Amino acid sequence: MTDSRDGTGPPSAPTPVPGPVVVSVVVPARDDAVHLARCLRLLAAQTRPPDEVVVVDNASSDSTPEVARAAGARVVFEPRPGIPPAAATGYDAARGDVVVRCDADTVPGPDWIAGLLAALEARPDAVAVSGPGRFLGLPPGVGRLLSELYMNLYVLSTASALAHPPLFGTNMAMRRSWWLEVRDRVHRHDPELHDDFDLSFRLAPGHRILYRPGLPVGMSPRALRCGRPAVRRLARAGRTIRLNWAEERPWERWQARLGHRPDRCGA
């Protein structure tokens, strides 16, 4: 796929990569050594192991980079605090045809990477695929209920702003060719927005993001914290929407994308 970073002209159609697909996993991490060690063990145990793991050390003060190197990951350093610069630095460093993204506290099942690759292979028009998270460490009934509510609220609210399904940074994969097209148009230097939501706004008409509820991963219930963390998450969501709607109004997004999608959005 042509690297068209200026954003001009129609996007080139994503095409399957000939030959074996090389997979990179990017894990942004800051002071999260314990969770990271578990995540890296589970990545190594995948039925389709990644060809490389890139851990982005976001100026950690604990043993995060040492844990990553001990597990065989390649460590890149991003001194600017925040997930947007850390994630973008990791995507830039990735060498694979497909770039998988998770968090340090992501708990993937053994078939996770294989499932993401199969979803992309089945839809050549898709540039990315995402799945849900399931909160761990909560009573079974409560955990399941809160997970469903959290993910449904996230997907429905963001999809209404995007005019298509969103990416969920805890559980996603994208074609590297797409990242090369859009990387100069994400707000990578702004730590006060949601990087996965911002990246989702870069989807051009004629391209597709898949959302697959059947490809879940476990995750920490830290996202359920109330008080200041919750206020900050909402503020970041609002900032992400304001920045991107200033470039393309919501009704313009819906009109442009519905014109390219005769079938159900995200199918």
mmCIF file with all atom_site columns, C-alpha atoms in Angstrom, residues 125-234:
data_model
loop_
_atom_site.group_PDB
_atom_site.id
_atom_site.type_symbol
_atom_site.label_atom_id
_atom_site.label_alt_id
_atom_site.label_comp_id
_atom_site.label_asym_id
_atom_site.label_entity_id
_atom_site.label_seq_id
_atom_site.pdbx_PDB_ins_code
_atom_site.Cartn_x
_atom_site.Cartn_y
_atom_site.Cartn_z
_atom_site.occupancy
_atom_site.B_iso_or_equiv
_atom_site.pdbx_formal_charge
_atom_site.auth_seq_id
_atom_site.auth_comp_id
_atom_site.auth_asym_id
_atom_site.auth_atom_id
_atom_site.pdbx_PDB_model_num
ATOM 1   C CA . ASP A 1 125 ? -11.360 -4.168  3.028  1.00 0.00 ? 125 ASP A CA 1
ATOM 2   C CA . ALA A 1 126 ? -10.682 -3.931  6.773  1.00 0.00 ? 126 ALA A CA 1
ATOM 3   C CA . VAL A 1 127 ? -7.714  -1.899  7.992  1.00 0.00 ? 127 VAL A CA 1
ATOM 4   C CA . ALA A 1 128 ? -8.153  -2.855  11.640 1.00 0.00 ? 128 ALA A CA 1
ATOM 5   C CA . VAL A 1 129 ? -10.049 -5.103  14.034 1.00 0.00 ? 129 VAL A CA 1
ATOM 6   C CA . SER A 1 130 ? -10.879 -4.725  17.699 1.00 0.00 ? 130 SER A CA 1
ATOM 7   C CA . GLY A 1 131 ? -12.527 -6.788  20.405 1.00 0.00 ? 131 GLY A CA 1
ATOM 8   C CA . PRO A 1 132 ? -13.881 -6.194  23.918 1.00 0.00 ? 132 PRO A CA 1
ATOM 9   C CA . GLY A 1 133 ? -12.302 -6.343  27.342 1.00 0.00 ? 133 GLY A CA 1
ATOM 10  C CA . ARG A 1 134 ? -13.589 -8.357  30.285 1.00 0.00 ? 134 ARG A CA 1
ATOM 11  C CA . PHE A 1 135 ? -12.890 -7.138  33.812 1.00 0.00 ? 135 PHE A CA 1
ATOM 12  C CA . LEU A 1 136 ? -10.938 -9.598  35.954 1.00 0.00 ? 136 LEU A CA 1
ATOM 13  C CA . GLY A 1 137 ? -10.828 -9.940  39.721 1.00 0.00 ? 137 GLY A CA 1
ATOM 14  C CA . LEU A 1 138 ? -14.520 -9.193  40.314 1.00 0.00 ? 138 LEU A CA 1
ATOM 15  C CA . PRO A 1 139 ? -17.279 -11.576 41.429 1.00 0.00 ? 139 PRO A CA 1
ATOM 16  C CA . PRO A 1 140 ? -18.348 -13.554 38.310 1.00 0.00 ? 140 PRO A CA 1
ATOM 17  C CA . GLY A 1 141 ? -21.836 -12.120 37.956 1.00 0.00 ? 141 GLY A CA 1
ATOM 18  C CA . VAL A 1 142 ? -20.781 -8.575  38.763 1.00 0.00 ? 142 VAL A CA 1
ATOM 19  C CA . GLY A 1 143 ? -17.737 -8.749  36.517 1.00 0.00 ? 143 GLY A CA 1
ATOM 20  C CA . ARG A 1 144 ? -19.711 -9.983  33.544 1.00 0.00 ? 144 ARG A CA 1
ATOM 21  C CA . LEU A 1 145 ? -22.433 -7.349  34.001 1.00 0.00 ? 145 LEU A CA 1
ATOM 22  C CA . LEU A 1 146 ? -19.995 -4.457  34.413 1.00 0.00 ? 146 LEU A CA 1
ATOM 23  C CA . SER A 1 147 ? -17.927 -5.627  31.465 1.00 0.00 ? 147 SER A CA 1
ATOM 24  C CA . GLU A 1 148 ? -20.967 -5.745  29.191 1.00 0.00 ? 148 GLU A CA 1
ATOM 25  C CA . LEU A 1 149 ? -22.187 -2.339  30.339 1.00 0.00 ? 149 LEU A CA 1
ATOM 26  C CA . TYR A 1 150 ? -18.749 -0.741  30.000 1.00 0.00 ? 150 TYR A CA 1
ATOM 27  C CA . MET A 1 151 ? -18.023 -2.109  26.534 1.00 0.00 ? 151 MET A CA 1
ATOM 28  C CA . ASN A 1 152 ? -21.518 -1.518  25.161 1.00 0.00 ? 152 ASN A CA 1
ATOM 29  C CA . LEU A 1 153 ? -21.462 2.078   26.394 1.00 0.00 ? 153 LEU A CA 1
ATOM 30  C CA . TYR A 1 154 ? -18.017 2.615   24.862 1.00 0.00 ? 154 TYR A CA 1
ATOM 31  C CA . VAL A 1 155 ? -18.859 1.085   21.497 1.00 0.00 ? 155 VAL A CA 1
ATOM 32  C CA . LEU A 1 156 ? -22.272 2.729   21.102 1.00 0.00 ? 156 LEU A CA 1
ATOM 33  C CA . SER A 1 157 ? -21.185 6.197   22.220 1.00 0.00 ? 157 SER A CA 1
ATOM 34  C CA . THR A 1 158 ? -18.018 6.287   20.138 1.00 0.00 ? 158 THR A CA 1
ATOM 35  C CA . ALA A 1 159 ? -19.628 4.708   17.076 1.00 0.00 ? 159 ALA A CA 1
ATOM 36  C CA . SER A 1 160 ? -22.253 7.448   17.062 1.00 0.00 ? 160 SER A CA 1
ATOM 37  C CA . ALA A 1 161 ? -19.472 10.046  16.946 1.00 0.00 ? 161 ALA A CA 1
ATOM 38  C CA . LEU A 1 162 ? -17.379 8.140   14.397 1.00 0.00 ? 162 LEU A CA 1
ATOM 39  C CA . ALA A 1 163 ? -20.066 6.772   12.049 1.00 0.00 ? 163 ALA A CA 1
ATOM 40  C CA . HIS A 1 164 ? -18.399 3.350   12.337 1.00 0.00 ? 164 HIS A CA 1
ATOM 41  C CA . PRO A 1 165 ? -17.149 0.955   15.040 1.00 0.00 ? 165 PRO A CA 1
ATOM 42  C CA . PRO A 1 166 ? -14.250 2.167   17.205 1.00 0.00 ? 166 PRO A CA 1
ATOM 43  C CA . LEU A 1 167 ? -10.890 0.719   18.066 1.00 0.00 ? 167 LEU A CA 1
ATOM 44  C CA . PHE A 1 168 ? -10.343 -0.351  21.673 1.00 0.00 ? 168 PHE A CA 1
ATOM 45  C CA . GLY A 1 169 ? -6.674  0.033   22.571 1.00 0.00 ? 169 GLY A CA 1
ATOM 46  C CA . THR A 1 170 ? -6.657  -2.855  25.045 1.00 0.00 ? 170 THR A CA 1
ATOM 47  C CA . ASN A 1 171 ? -7.530  -5.272  22.247 1.00 0.00 ? 171 ASN A CA 1
ATOM 48  C CA . MET A 1 172 ? -6.841  -4.337  18.619 1.00 0.00 ? 172 MET A CA 1
ATOM 49  C CA . ALA A 1 173 ? -4.822  -5.061  15.500 1.00 0.00 ? 173 ALA A CA 1
ATOM 50  C CA . MET A 1 174 ? -4.247  -2.962  12.390 1.00 0.00 ? 174 MET A CA 1
ATOM 51  C CA . ARG A 1 175 ? -2.460  -3.249  9.095  1.00 0.00 ? 175 ARG A CA 1
ATOM 52  C CA . ARG A 1 176 ? 0.831   -1.400  9.308  1.00 0.00 ? 176 ARG A CA 1
ATOM 53  C CA . SER A 1 177 ? 0.170   0.033   5.847  1.00 0.00 ? 177 SER A CA 1
ATOM 54  C CA . TRP A 1 178 ? -2.826  1.897   7.275  1.00 0.00 ? 178 TRP A CA 1
ATOM 55  C CA . TRP A 1 179 ? -0.760  3.292   10.148 1.00 0.00 ? 179 TRP A CA 1
ATOM 56  C CA . LEU A 1 180 ? 1.765   4.619   7.639  1.00 0.00 ? 180 LEU A CA 1
ATOM 57  C CA . GLU A 1 181 ? -1.073  6.434   5.853  1.00 0.00 ? 181 GLU A CA 1
ATOM 58  C CA . VAL A 1 182 ? -2.501  8.113   8.937  1.00 0.00 ? 182 VAL A CA 1
ATOM 59  C CA . ARG A 1 183 ? 0.327   8.494   11.444 1.00 0.00 ? 183 ARG A CA 1
ATOM 60  C CA . ASP A 1 184 ? 0.983   12.134  10.634 1.00 0.00 ? 184 ASP A CA 1
ATOM 61  C CA . ARG A 1 185 ? -2.676  13.012  11.242 1.00 0.00 ? 185 ARG A CA 1
ATOM 62  C CA . VAL A 1 186 ? -3.178  11.558  14.719 1.00 0.00 ? 186 VAL A CA 1
ATOM 63  C CA . HIS A 1 187 ? -2.828  13.894  17.695 1.00 0.00 ? 187 HIS A CA 1
ATOM 64  C CA . ARG A 1 188 ? 0.172   11.999  19.015 1.00 0.00 ? 188 ARG A CA 1
ATOM 65  C CA . HIS A 1 189 ? 1.582   14.822  21.133 1.00 0.00 ? 189 HIS A CA 1
ATOM 66  C CA . ASP A 1 190 ? -1.597  15.475  23.105 1.00 0.00 ? 190 ASP A CA 1
ATOM 67  C CA . PRO A 1 191 ? -1.691  13.356  26.288 1.00 0.00 ? 191 PRO A CA 1
ATOM 68  C CA . GLU A 1 192 ? -5.185  14.533  27.219 1.00 0.00 ? 192 GLU A CA 1
ATOM 69  C CA . LEU A 1 193 ? -7.164  12.513  24.712 1.00 0.00 ? 193 LEU A CA 1
ATOM 70  C CA . HIS A 1 194 ? -7.930  8.850   24.040 1.00 0.00 ? 194 HIS A CA 1
ATOM 71  C CA . ASP A 1 195 ? -5.422  7.590   21.487 1.00 0.00 ? 195 ASP A CA 1
ATOM 72  C CA . ASP A 1 196 ? -7.532  4.652   20.268 1.00 0.00 ? 196 ASP A CA 1
ATOM 73  C CA . PHE A 1 197 ? -10.584 6.889   19.784 1.00 0.00 ? 197 PHE A CA 1
ATOM 74  C CA . ASP A 1 198 ? -8.449  9.496   18.015 1.00 0.00 ? 198 ASP A CA 1
ATOM 75  C CA . LEU A 1 199 ? -6.950  6.864   15.701 1.00 0.00 ? 199 LEU A CA 1
ATOM 76  C CA . SER A 1 200 ? -10.457 5.626   14.896 1.00 0.00 ? 200 SER A CA 1
ATOM 77  C CA . PHE A 1 201 ? -11.306 9.071   13.534 1.00 0.00 ? 201 PHE A CA 1
ATOM 78  C CA . ARG A 1 202 ? -8.661  8.573   10.835 1.00 0.00 ? 202 ARG A CA 1
ATOM 79  C CA . LEU A 1 203 ? -10.756 5.937   9.055  1.00 0.00 ? 203 LEU A CA 1
ATOM 80  C CA . ALA A 1 204 ? -11.479 7.125   5.518  1.00 0.00 ? 204 ALA A CA 1
ATOM 81  C CA . PRO A 1 205 ? -14.662 6.322   3.569  1.00 0.00 ? 205 PRO A CA 1
ATOM 82  C CA . GLY A 1 206 ? -14.298 2.971   1.847  1.00 0.00 ? 206 GLY A CA 1
ATOM 83  C CA . HIS A 1 207 ? -12.168 1.500   4.628  1.00 0.00 ? 207 HIS A CA 1
ATOM 84  C CA . ARG A 1 208 ? -13.494 -0.536  7.526  1.00 0.00 ? 208 ARG A CA 1
ATOM 85  C CA . ILE A 1 209 ? -12.823 -1.179  11.196 1.00 0.00 ? 209 ILE A CA 1
ATOM 86  C CA . LEU A 1 210 ? -14.169 -4.498  12.438 1.00 0.00 ? 210 LEU A CA 1
ATOM 87  C CA . TYR A 1 211 ? -15.492 -5.014  15.941 1.00 0.00 ? 211 TYR A CA 1
ATOM 88  C CA . ARG A 1 212 ? -15.617 -8.655  17.033 1.00 0.00 ? 212 ARG A CA 1
ATOM 89  C CA . PRO A 1 213 ? -17.347 -9.356  20.392 1.00 0.00 ? 213 PRO A CA 1
ATOM 90  C CA . GLY A 1 214 ? -16.150 -12.964 20.149 1.00 0.00 ? 214 GLY A CA 1
ATOM 91  C CA . LEU A 1 215 ? -12.484 -11.937 20.542 1.00 0.00 ? 215 LEU A CA 1
ATOM 92  C CA . PRO A 1 216 ? -12.335 -10.752 24.183 1.00 0.00 ? 216 PRO A CA 1
ATOM 93  C CA . VAL A 1 217 ? -9.344  -10.266 26.456 1.00 0.00 ? 217 VAL A CA 1
ATOM 94  C CA . GLY A 1 218 ? -9.144  -9.924  30.205 1.00 0.00 ? 218 GLY A CA 1
ATOM 95  C CA . MET A 1 219 ? -8.267  -6.551  31.688 1.00 0.00 ? 219 MET A CA 1
ATOM 96  C CA . SER A 1 220 ? -7.827  -4.854  35.033 1.00 0.00 ? 220 SER A CA 1
ATOM 97  C CA . PRO A 1 221 ? -10.889 -3.192  36.611 1.00 0.00 ? 221 PRO A CA 1
ATOM 98  C CA . ARG A 1 222 ? -8.840  0.000   36.996 1.00 0.00 ? 222 ARG A CA 1
ATOM 99  C CA . ALA A 1 223 ? -11.051 1.589   34.333 1.00 0.00 ? 223 ALA A CA 1
ATOM 100 C CA . LEU A 1 224 ? -13.968 1.434   36.790 1.00 0.00 ? 224 LEU A CA 1
ATOM 101 C CA . ARG A 1 225 ? -12.372 3.818   39.281 1.00 0.00 ? 225 ARG A CA 1
ATOM 102 C CA . CYS A 1 226 ? -14.639 6.738   40.115 1.00 0.00 ? 226 CYS A CA 1
ATOM 103 C CA . GLY A 1 227 ? -13.802 10.255  41.207 1.00 0.00 ? 227 GLY A CA 1
ATOM 104 C CA . ARG A 1 228 ? -10.996 12.130  39.480 1.00 0.00 ? 228 ARG A CA 1
ATOM 105 C CA . PRO A 1 229 ? -9.982  9.248   37.168 1.00 0.00 ? 229 PRO A CA 1
ATOM 106 C CA . ALA A 1 230 ? -13.524 9.032   35.809 1.00 0.00 ? 230 ALA A CA 1
ATOM 107 C CA . VAL A 1 231 ? -13.747 12.792  35.331 1.00 0.00 ? 231 VAL A CA 1
ATOM 108 C CA . ARG A 1 232 ? -10.440 12.752  33.483 1.00 0.00 ? 232 ARG A CA 1
ATOM 109 C CA . ARG A 1 233 ? -11.568 9.925   31.191 1.00 0.00 ? 233 ARG A CA 1
ATOM 110 C CA . LEU A 1 234 ? -14.709 11.847  30.275 1.00 0.00 ? 234 LEU A CA 1
#
